Short mmCIF file of C-alpha atoms in Angstrom, two decimals:
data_model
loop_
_atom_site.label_atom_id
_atom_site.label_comp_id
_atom_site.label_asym_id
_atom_site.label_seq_id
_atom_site.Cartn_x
_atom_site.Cartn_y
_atom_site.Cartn_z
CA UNK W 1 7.82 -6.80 9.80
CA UNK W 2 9.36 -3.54 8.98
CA UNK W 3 6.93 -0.81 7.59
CA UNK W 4 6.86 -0.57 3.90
CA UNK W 5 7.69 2.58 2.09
CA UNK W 6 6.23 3.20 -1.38
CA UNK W 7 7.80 5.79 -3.30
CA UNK W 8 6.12 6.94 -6.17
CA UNK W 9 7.23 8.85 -9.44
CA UNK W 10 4.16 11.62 -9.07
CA UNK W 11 3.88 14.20 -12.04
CA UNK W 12 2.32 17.68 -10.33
CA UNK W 13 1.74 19.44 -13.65
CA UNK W 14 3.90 20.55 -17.14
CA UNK W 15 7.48 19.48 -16.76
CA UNK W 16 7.26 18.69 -12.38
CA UNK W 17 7.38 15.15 -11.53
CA UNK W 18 8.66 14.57 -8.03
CA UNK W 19 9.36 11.41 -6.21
CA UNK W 20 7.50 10.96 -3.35
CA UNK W 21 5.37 8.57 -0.83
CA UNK W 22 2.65 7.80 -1.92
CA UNK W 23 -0.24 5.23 0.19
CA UNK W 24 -0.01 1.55 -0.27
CA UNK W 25 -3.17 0.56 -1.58
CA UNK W 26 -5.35 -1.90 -0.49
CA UNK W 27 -6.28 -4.78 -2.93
CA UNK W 28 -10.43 -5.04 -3.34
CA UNK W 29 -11.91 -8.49 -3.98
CA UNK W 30 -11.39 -9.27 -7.51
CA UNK W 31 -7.36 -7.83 -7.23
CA UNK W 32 -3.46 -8.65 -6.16
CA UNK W 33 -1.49 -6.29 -4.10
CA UNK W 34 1.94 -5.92 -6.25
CA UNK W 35 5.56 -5.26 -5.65
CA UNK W 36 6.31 -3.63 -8.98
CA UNK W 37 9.88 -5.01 -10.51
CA UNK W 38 10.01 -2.82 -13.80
CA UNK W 39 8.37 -0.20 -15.76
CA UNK W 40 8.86 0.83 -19.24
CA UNK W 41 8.49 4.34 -20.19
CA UNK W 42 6.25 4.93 -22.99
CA UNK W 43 5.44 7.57 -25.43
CA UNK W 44 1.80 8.38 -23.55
CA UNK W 45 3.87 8.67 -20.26
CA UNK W 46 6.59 11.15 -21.97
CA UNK W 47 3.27 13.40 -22.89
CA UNK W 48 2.00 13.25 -19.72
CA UNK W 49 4.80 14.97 -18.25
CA UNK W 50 6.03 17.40 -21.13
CA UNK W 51 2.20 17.89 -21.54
CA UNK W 52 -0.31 17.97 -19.10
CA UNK W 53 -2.23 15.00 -20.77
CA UNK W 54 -2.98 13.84 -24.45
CA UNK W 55 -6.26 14.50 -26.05
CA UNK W 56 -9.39 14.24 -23.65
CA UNK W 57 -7.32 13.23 -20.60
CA UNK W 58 -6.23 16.03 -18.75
CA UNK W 59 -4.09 16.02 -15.64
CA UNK W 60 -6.03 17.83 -13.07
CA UNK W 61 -4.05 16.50 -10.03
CA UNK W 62 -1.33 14.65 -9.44
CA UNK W 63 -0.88 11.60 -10.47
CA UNK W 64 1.75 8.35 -10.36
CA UNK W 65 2.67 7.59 -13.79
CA UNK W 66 3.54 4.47 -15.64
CA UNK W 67 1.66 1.61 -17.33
CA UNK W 68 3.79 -0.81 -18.69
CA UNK W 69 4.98 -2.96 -15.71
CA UNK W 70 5.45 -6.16 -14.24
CA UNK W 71 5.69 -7.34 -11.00
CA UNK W 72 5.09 -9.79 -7.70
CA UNK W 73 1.97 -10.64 -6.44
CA UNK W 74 2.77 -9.95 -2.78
CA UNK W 75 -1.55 -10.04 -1.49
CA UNK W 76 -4.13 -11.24 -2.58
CA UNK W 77 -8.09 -9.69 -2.61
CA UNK W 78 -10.63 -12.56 -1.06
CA UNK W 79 -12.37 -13.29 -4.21
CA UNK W 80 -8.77 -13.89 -6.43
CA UNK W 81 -8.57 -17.80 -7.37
CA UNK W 82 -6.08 -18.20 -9.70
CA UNK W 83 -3.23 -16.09 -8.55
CA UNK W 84 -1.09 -16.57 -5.22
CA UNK W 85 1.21 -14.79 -3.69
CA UNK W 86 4.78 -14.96 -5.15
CA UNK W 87 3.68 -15.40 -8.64
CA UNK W 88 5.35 -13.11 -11.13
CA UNK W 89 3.22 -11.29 -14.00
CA UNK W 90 2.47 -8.53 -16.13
CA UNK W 91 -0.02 -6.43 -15.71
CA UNK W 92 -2.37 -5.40 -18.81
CA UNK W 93 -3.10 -1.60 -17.75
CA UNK W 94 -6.63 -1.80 -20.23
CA UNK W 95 -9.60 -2.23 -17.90
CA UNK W 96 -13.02 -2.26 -18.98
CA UNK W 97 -15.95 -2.14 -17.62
CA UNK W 98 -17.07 -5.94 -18.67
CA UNK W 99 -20.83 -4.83 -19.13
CA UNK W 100 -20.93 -2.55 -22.22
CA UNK W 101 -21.31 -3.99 -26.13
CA UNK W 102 -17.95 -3.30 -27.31
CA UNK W 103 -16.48 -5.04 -23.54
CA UNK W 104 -18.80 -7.80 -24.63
CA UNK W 105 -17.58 -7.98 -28.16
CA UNK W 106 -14.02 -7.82 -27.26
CA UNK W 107 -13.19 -4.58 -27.65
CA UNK W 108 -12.90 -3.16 -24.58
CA UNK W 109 -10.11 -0.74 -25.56
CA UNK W 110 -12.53 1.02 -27.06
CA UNK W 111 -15.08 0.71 -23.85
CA UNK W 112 -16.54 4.59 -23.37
CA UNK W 113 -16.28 3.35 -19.63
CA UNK W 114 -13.11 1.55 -19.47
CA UNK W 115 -9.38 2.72 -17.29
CA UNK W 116 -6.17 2.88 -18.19
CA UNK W 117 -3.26 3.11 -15.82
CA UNK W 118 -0.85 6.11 -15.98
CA UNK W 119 -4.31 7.69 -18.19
CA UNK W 120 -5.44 10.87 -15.81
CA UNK W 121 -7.04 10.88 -13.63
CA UNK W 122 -5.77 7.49 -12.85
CA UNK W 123 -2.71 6.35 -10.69
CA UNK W 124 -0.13 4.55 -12.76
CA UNK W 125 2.37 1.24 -11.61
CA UNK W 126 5.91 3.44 -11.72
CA UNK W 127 5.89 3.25 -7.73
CA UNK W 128 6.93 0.24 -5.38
CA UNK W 129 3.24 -1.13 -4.67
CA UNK W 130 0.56 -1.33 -6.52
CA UNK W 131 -3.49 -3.05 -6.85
CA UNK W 132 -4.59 -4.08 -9.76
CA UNK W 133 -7.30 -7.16 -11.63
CA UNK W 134 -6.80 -10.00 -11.22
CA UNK W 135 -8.15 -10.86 -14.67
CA UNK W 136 -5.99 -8.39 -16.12
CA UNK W 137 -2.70 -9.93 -14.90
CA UNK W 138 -0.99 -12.29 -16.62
CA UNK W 139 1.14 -15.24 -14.92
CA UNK W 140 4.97 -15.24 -16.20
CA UNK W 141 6.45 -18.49 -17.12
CA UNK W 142 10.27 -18.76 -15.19
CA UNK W 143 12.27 -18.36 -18.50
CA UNK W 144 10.73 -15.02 -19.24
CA UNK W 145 12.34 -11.75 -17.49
CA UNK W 146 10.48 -9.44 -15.27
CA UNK W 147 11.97 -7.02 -17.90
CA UNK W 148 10.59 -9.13 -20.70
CA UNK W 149 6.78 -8.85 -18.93
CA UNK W 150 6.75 -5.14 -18.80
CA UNK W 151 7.72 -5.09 -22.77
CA UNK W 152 4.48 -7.88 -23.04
CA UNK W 153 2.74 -3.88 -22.93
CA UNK W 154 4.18 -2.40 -26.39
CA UNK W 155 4.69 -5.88 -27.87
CA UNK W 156 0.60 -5.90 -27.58
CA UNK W 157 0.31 -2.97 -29.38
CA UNK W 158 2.69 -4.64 -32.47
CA UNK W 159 0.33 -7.55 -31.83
CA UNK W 160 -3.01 -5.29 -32.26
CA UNK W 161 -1.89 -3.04 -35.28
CA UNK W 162 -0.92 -6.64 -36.94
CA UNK W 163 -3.84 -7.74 -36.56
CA UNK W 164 -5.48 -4.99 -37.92
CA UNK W 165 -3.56 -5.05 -40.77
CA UNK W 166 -4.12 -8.52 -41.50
CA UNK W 167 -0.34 -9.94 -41.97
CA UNK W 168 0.08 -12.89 -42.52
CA UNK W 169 2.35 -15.47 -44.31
CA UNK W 170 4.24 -13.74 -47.18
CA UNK W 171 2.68 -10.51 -46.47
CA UNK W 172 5.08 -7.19 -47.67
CA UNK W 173 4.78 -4.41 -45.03
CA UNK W 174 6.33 -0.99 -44.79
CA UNK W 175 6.87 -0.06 -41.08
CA UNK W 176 6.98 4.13 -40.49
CA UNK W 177 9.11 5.27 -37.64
CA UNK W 178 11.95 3.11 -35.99
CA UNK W 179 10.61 4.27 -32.26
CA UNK W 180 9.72 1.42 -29.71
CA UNK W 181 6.00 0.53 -31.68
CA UNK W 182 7.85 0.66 -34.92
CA UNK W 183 10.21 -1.49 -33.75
CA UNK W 184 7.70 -3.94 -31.73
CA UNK W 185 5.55 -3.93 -35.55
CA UNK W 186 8.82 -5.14 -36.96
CA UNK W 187 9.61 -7.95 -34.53
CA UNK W 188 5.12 -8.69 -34.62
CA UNK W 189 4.96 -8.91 -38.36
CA UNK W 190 8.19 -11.00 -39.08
CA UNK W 191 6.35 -13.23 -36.54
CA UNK W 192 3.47 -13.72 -38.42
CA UNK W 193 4.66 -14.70 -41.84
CA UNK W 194 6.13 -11.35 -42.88
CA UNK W 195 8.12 -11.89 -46.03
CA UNK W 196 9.19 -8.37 -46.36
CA UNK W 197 9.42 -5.80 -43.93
CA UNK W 198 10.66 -2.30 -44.93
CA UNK W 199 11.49 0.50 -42.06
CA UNK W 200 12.09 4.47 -42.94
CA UNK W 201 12.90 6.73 -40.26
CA UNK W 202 14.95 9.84 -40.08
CA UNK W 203 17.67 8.22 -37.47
CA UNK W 204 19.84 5.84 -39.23
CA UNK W 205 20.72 4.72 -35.24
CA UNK W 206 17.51 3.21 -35.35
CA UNK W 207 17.22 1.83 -38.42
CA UNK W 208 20.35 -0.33 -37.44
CA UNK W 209 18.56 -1.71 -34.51
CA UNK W 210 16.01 -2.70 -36.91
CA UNK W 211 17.81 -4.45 -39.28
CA UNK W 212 19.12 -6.34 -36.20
CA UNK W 213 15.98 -7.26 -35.12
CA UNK W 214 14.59 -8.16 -38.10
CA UNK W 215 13.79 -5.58 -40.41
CA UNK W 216 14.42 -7.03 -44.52
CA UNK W 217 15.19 -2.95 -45.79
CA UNK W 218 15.92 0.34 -44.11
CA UNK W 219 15.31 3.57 -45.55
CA UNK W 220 16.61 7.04 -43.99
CA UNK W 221 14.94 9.70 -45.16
CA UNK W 222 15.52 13.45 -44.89
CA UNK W 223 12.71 15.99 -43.94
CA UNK W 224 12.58 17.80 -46.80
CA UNK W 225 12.73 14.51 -49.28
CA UNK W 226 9.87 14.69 -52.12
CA UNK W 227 7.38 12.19 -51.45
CA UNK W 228 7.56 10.54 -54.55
CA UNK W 229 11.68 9.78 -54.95
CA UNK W 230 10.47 8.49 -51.22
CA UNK W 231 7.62 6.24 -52.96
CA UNK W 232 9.76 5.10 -56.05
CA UNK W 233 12.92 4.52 -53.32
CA UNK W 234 10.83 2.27 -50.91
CA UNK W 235 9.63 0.26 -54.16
CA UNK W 236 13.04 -0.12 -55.26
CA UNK W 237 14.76 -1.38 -51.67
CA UNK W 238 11.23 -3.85 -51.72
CA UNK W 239 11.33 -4.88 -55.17
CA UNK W 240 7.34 -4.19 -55.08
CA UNK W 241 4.68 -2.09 -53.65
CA UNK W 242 3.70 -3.02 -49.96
CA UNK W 243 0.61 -4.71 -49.30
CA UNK W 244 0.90 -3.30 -46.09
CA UNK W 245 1.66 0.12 -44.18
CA UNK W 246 1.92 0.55 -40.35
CA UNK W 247 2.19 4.36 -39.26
CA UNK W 248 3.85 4.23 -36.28
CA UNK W 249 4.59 8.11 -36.36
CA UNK W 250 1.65 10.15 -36.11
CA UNK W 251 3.40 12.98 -37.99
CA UNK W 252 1.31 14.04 -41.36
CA UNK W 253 4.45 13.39 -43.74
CA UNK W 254 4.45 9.53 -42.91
CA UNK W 255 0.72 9.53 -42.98
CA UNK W 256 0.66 10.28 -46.75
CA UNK W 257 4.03 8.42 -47.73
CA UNK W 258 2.13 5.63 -46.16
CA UNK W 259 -0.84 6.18 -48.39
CA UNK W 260 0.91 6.69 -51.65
CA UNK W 261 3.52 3.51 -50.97
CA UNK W 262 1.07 1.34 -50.62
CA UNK W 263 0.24 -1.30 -52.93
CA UNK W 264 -3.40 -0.75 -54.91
CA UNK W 265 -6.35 -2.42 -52.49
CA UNK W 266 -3.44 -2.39 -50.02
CA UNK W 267 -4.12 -1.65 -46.05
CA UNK W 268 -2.75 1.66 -44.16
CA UNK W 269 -2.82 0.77 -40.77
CA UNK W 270 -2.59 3.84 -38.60
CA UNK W 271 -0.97 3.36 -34.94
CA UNK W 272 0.74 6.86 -34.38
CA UNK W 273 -1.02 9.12 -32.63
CA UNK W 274 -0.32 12.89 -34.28
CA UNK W 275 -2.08 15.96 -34.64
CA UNK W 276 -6.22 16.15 -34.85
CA UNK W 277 -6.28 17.25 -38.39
CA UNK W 278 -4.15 16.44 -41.19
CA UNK W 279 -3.97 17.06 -45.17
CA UNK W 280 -3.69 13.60 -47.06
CA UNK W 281 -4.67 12.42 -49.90
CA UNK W 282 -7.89 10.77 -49.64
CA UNK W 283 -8.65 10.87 -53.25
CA UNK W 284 -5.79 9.16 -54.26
CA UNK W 285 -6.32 6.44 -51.47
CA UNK W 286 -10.23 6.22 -52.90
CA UNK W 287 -9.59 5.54 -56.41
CA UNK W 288 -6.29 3.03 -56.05
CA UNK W 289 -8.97 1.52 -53.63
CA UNK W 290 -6.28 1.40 -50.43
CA UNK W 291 -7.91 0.81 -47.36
CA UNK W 292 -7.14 2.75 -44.17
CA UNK W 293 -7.68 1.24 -40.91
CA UNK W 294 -6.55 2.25 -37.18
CA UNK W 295 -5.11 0.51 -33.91
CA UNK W 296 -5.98 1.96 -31.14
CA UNK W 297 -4.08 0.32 -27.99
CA UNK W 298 -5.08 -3.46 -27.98
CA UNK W 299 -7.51 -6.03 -27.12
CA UNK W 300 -6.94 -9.86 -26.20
CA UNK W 301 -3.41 -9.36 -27.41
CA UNK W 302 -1.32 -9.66 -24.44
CA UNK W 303 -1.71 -13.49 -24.52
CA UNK W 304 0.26 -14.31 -28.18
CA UNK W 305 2.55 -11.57 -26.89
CA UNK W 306 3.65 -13.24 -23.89
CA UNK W 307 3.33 -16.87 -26.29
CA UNK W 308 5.49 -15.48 -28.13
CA UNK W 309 7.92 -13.91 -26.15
CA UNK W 310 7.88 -17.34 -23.93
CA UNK W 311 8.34 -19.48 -26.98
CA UNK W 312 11.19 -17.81 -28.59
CA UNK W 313 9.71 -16.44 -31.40
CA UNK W 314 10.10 -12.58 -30.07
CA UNK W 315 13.75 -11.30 -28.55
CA UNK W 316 12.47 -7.66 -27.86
CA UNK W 317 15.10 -7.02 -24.76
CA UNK W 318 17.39 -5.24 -27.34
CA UNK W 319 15.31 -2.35 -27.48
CA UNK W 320 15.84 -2.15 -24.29
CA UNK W 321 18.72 1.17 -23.72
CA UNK W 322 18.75 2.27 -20.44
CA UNK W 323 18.08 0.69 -17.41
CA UNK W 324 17.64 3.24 -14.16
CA UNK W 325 16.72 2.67 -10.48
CA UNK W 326 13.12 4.15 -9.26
CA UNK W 327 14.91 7.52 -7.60
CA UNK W 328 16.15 8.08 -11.01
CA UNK W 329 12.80 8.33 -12.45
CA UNK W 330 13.71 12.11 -13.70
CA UNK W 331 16.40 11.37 -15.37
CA UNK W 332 14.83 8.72 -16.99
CA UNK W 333 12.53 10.88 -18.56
CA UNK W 334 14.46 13.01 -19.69
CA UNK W 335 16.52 10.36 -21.52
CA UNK W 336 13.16 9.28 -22.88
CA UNK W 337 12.02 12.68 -23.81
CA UNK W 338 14.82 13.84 -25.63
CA UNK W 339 15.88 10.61 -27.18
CA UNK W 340 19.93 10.87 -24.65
CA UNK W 341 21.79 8.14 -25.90
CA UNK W 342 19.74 6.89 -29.00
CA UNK W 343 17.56 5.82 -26.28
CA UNK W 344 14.72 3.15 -27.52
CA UNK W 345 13.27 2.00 -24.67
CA UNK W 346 13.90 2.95 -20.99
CA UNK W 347 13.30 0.79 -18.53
CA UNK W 348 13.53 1.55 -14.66
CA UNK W 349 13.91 -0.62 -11.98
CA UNK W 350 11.72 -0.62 -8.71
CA UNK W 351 13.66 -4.21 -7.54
CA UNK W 352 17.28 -4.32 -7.61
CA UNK W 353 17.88 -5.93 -11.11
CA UNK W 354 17.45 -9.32 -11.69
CA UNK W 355 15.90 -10.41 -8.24
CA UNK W 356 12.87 -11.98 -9.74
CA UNK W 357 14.55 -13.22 -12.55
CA UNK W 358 14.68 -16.99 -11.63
CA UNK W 359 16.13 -18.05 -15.06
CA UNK W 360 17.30 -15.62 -17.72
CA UNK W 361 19.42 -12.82 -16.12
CA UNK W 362 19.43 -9.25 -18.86
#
């Protein structure tokens, strides 16, 4: 057997990602040695590299990035049962530690102990090979892509923030920011029941893709705009006050449109991830008794994403942009980063395309 090379997309520090080799690990017990197909490039990943890290995660050496992957079980650690080798899955890049109270109550994104792939210090999937839980793999059905099971990632966070917000059947939601978890919140919430789903965003690109994929009303706004001709514009498009918000942006604007949009005893779900401290208004939010909740990654969601993707009921490959090979990992970023081609979602390519797709060919 020829030796295997595994080249890996390695970010050094601020704005220096090379491609190099990088060891093939070695799977322990309880995981599957991989041959990674694709790998989405996500917001967290895009920080990573233009940043140095986000929040308490600091890059302090280098590091392989990427988390939102799918691939071929190639090995297989001596305690794995229930995969085998030349199954095809996605891997959920979440791993607690199994033991704490919040792991116990099913909420192990929020485990004080828990990993995340592509988080620093630890290695991310954007390379050839790659270990990883068994537990935390998930078994692709043959009419779903290998593209399709590395979207399964930012479809669980639509899944999550859903959830959160309690949609359901008939439920009105405003969606801020047409970006990839926008647009997986739009395609989530139409699956649940969604009567209405409203989308602002400053790109009116985007907003096109989301009236494609499902989206009722889109709203382009303006920086600039005053926040209530925003309010009494998002009312009008609606023909009511939303029940729901989902701030997808971070940014402080959206934060408080969200707030003041929102129905009375409505829910503000926030997903975005923006600066530390922010001016809203809490009062307001207090007395009109709207209730502000936050999504923080996902738990047990990667399941009724990959139901639903399986079943029909979610189409999410036209976010999908760009497609680039691994040694174009750079450029991908920088398409990513600075948005080249009303890019949505990038998605490289560590197989040649389509050679584990059995069924459905992108």
């Amino acid at each position: 057997m020829a030796k295997r090379s595994n080249i890996g997309a390695v970010i050094h520090g601020v704005d220096d990602m090379r491609m190099e080799q990088v060891p093939i690990p070695t799977p322990r017990d309880n995981e599957v040695l991989l041959e990674i197909d694709c790998v989405g490039i996500c917001g967290s990943d895009v920080h990573v590299l233009s940043h140095g890290g986000f929040g308490e995660y600091v890059l302090k050496k280098p590091m392989v990035i990427g988390h939102e992957s799918s691939g071929v079980v190639i090995g297989v650690g001596k305690g794995v049962k229930r995969l085998k080798v030349g199954d095809r899955v996605a891997l959920e890049p979440a791993i607690g530690c199994k033991v704490c109270k919040l792991c116990k109550a099913g909420r192990y994104n929020l485990c004080p102990d828990g990993i995340y792939s592509a988080t620093p210090p630890i290695h991310g999937s954007l390379q050839n090979y790659y270990t990883h839980p068994e537990d935390c793999c998930f078994k692709l059905p043959p009419n779903v892509t290998m593209e399709e099971g590395s979207l399964l990632e930012p479809l669980a966070v639509g899944v999550h923030s859903c959830r959160i917000a309690n949609v359901q059947l008939g439920s009105s939601v405003l969606v801020l920011g047409a970006g990839p978890i926008g647009m997986v919140s739009i395609l989530v919430a139409k699956a649940m029941g969604a009567a209405k789903v409203c989308v602002i965003d400053l790109v009116q690109s985007k907003l096109d893709i989301a009236k494609e994929i499902g989206a009722d009303f889109t709203l382009q706004i303006q920086k600039g705009d005053k926040e209530d001709n925003i309010v009494k514009k998002i009312h009008g498009l609606m023909g009511c006050a939303p029940d729901i918000a989902i701030e997808c942006t971070g940014a402080e604007p959206c934060v408080r449109l969200a707030i003041l949009a929102t129905e009375l005893g409505g829910v503000v779900t926030m997903v975005g991830i923006g600066n530390t401290n922010m001016n809203l208004p809490i009062t307001i939010a207090l007395v009109r008794e709207v209730e502000i909740r936050s999504g923080f990654r996902y738990a047990n969601a990667y399941p009724a994403a990959l139901a639903m993707v399986a079943n029909g009921t979610i189409d999410a490959t036209r976010l999908i942009t760009h497609h680039f090979n691994l040694e174009d990992s750079v450029e991908a970023f920088k398409t990513a980063r600075y948005g080249l081609g009303d890019a949505i979602k990038v998605m490289i390519h560590c197989q040649p395309r389509n050679k584990n797709n059995p069924v459905k060919k992108l």
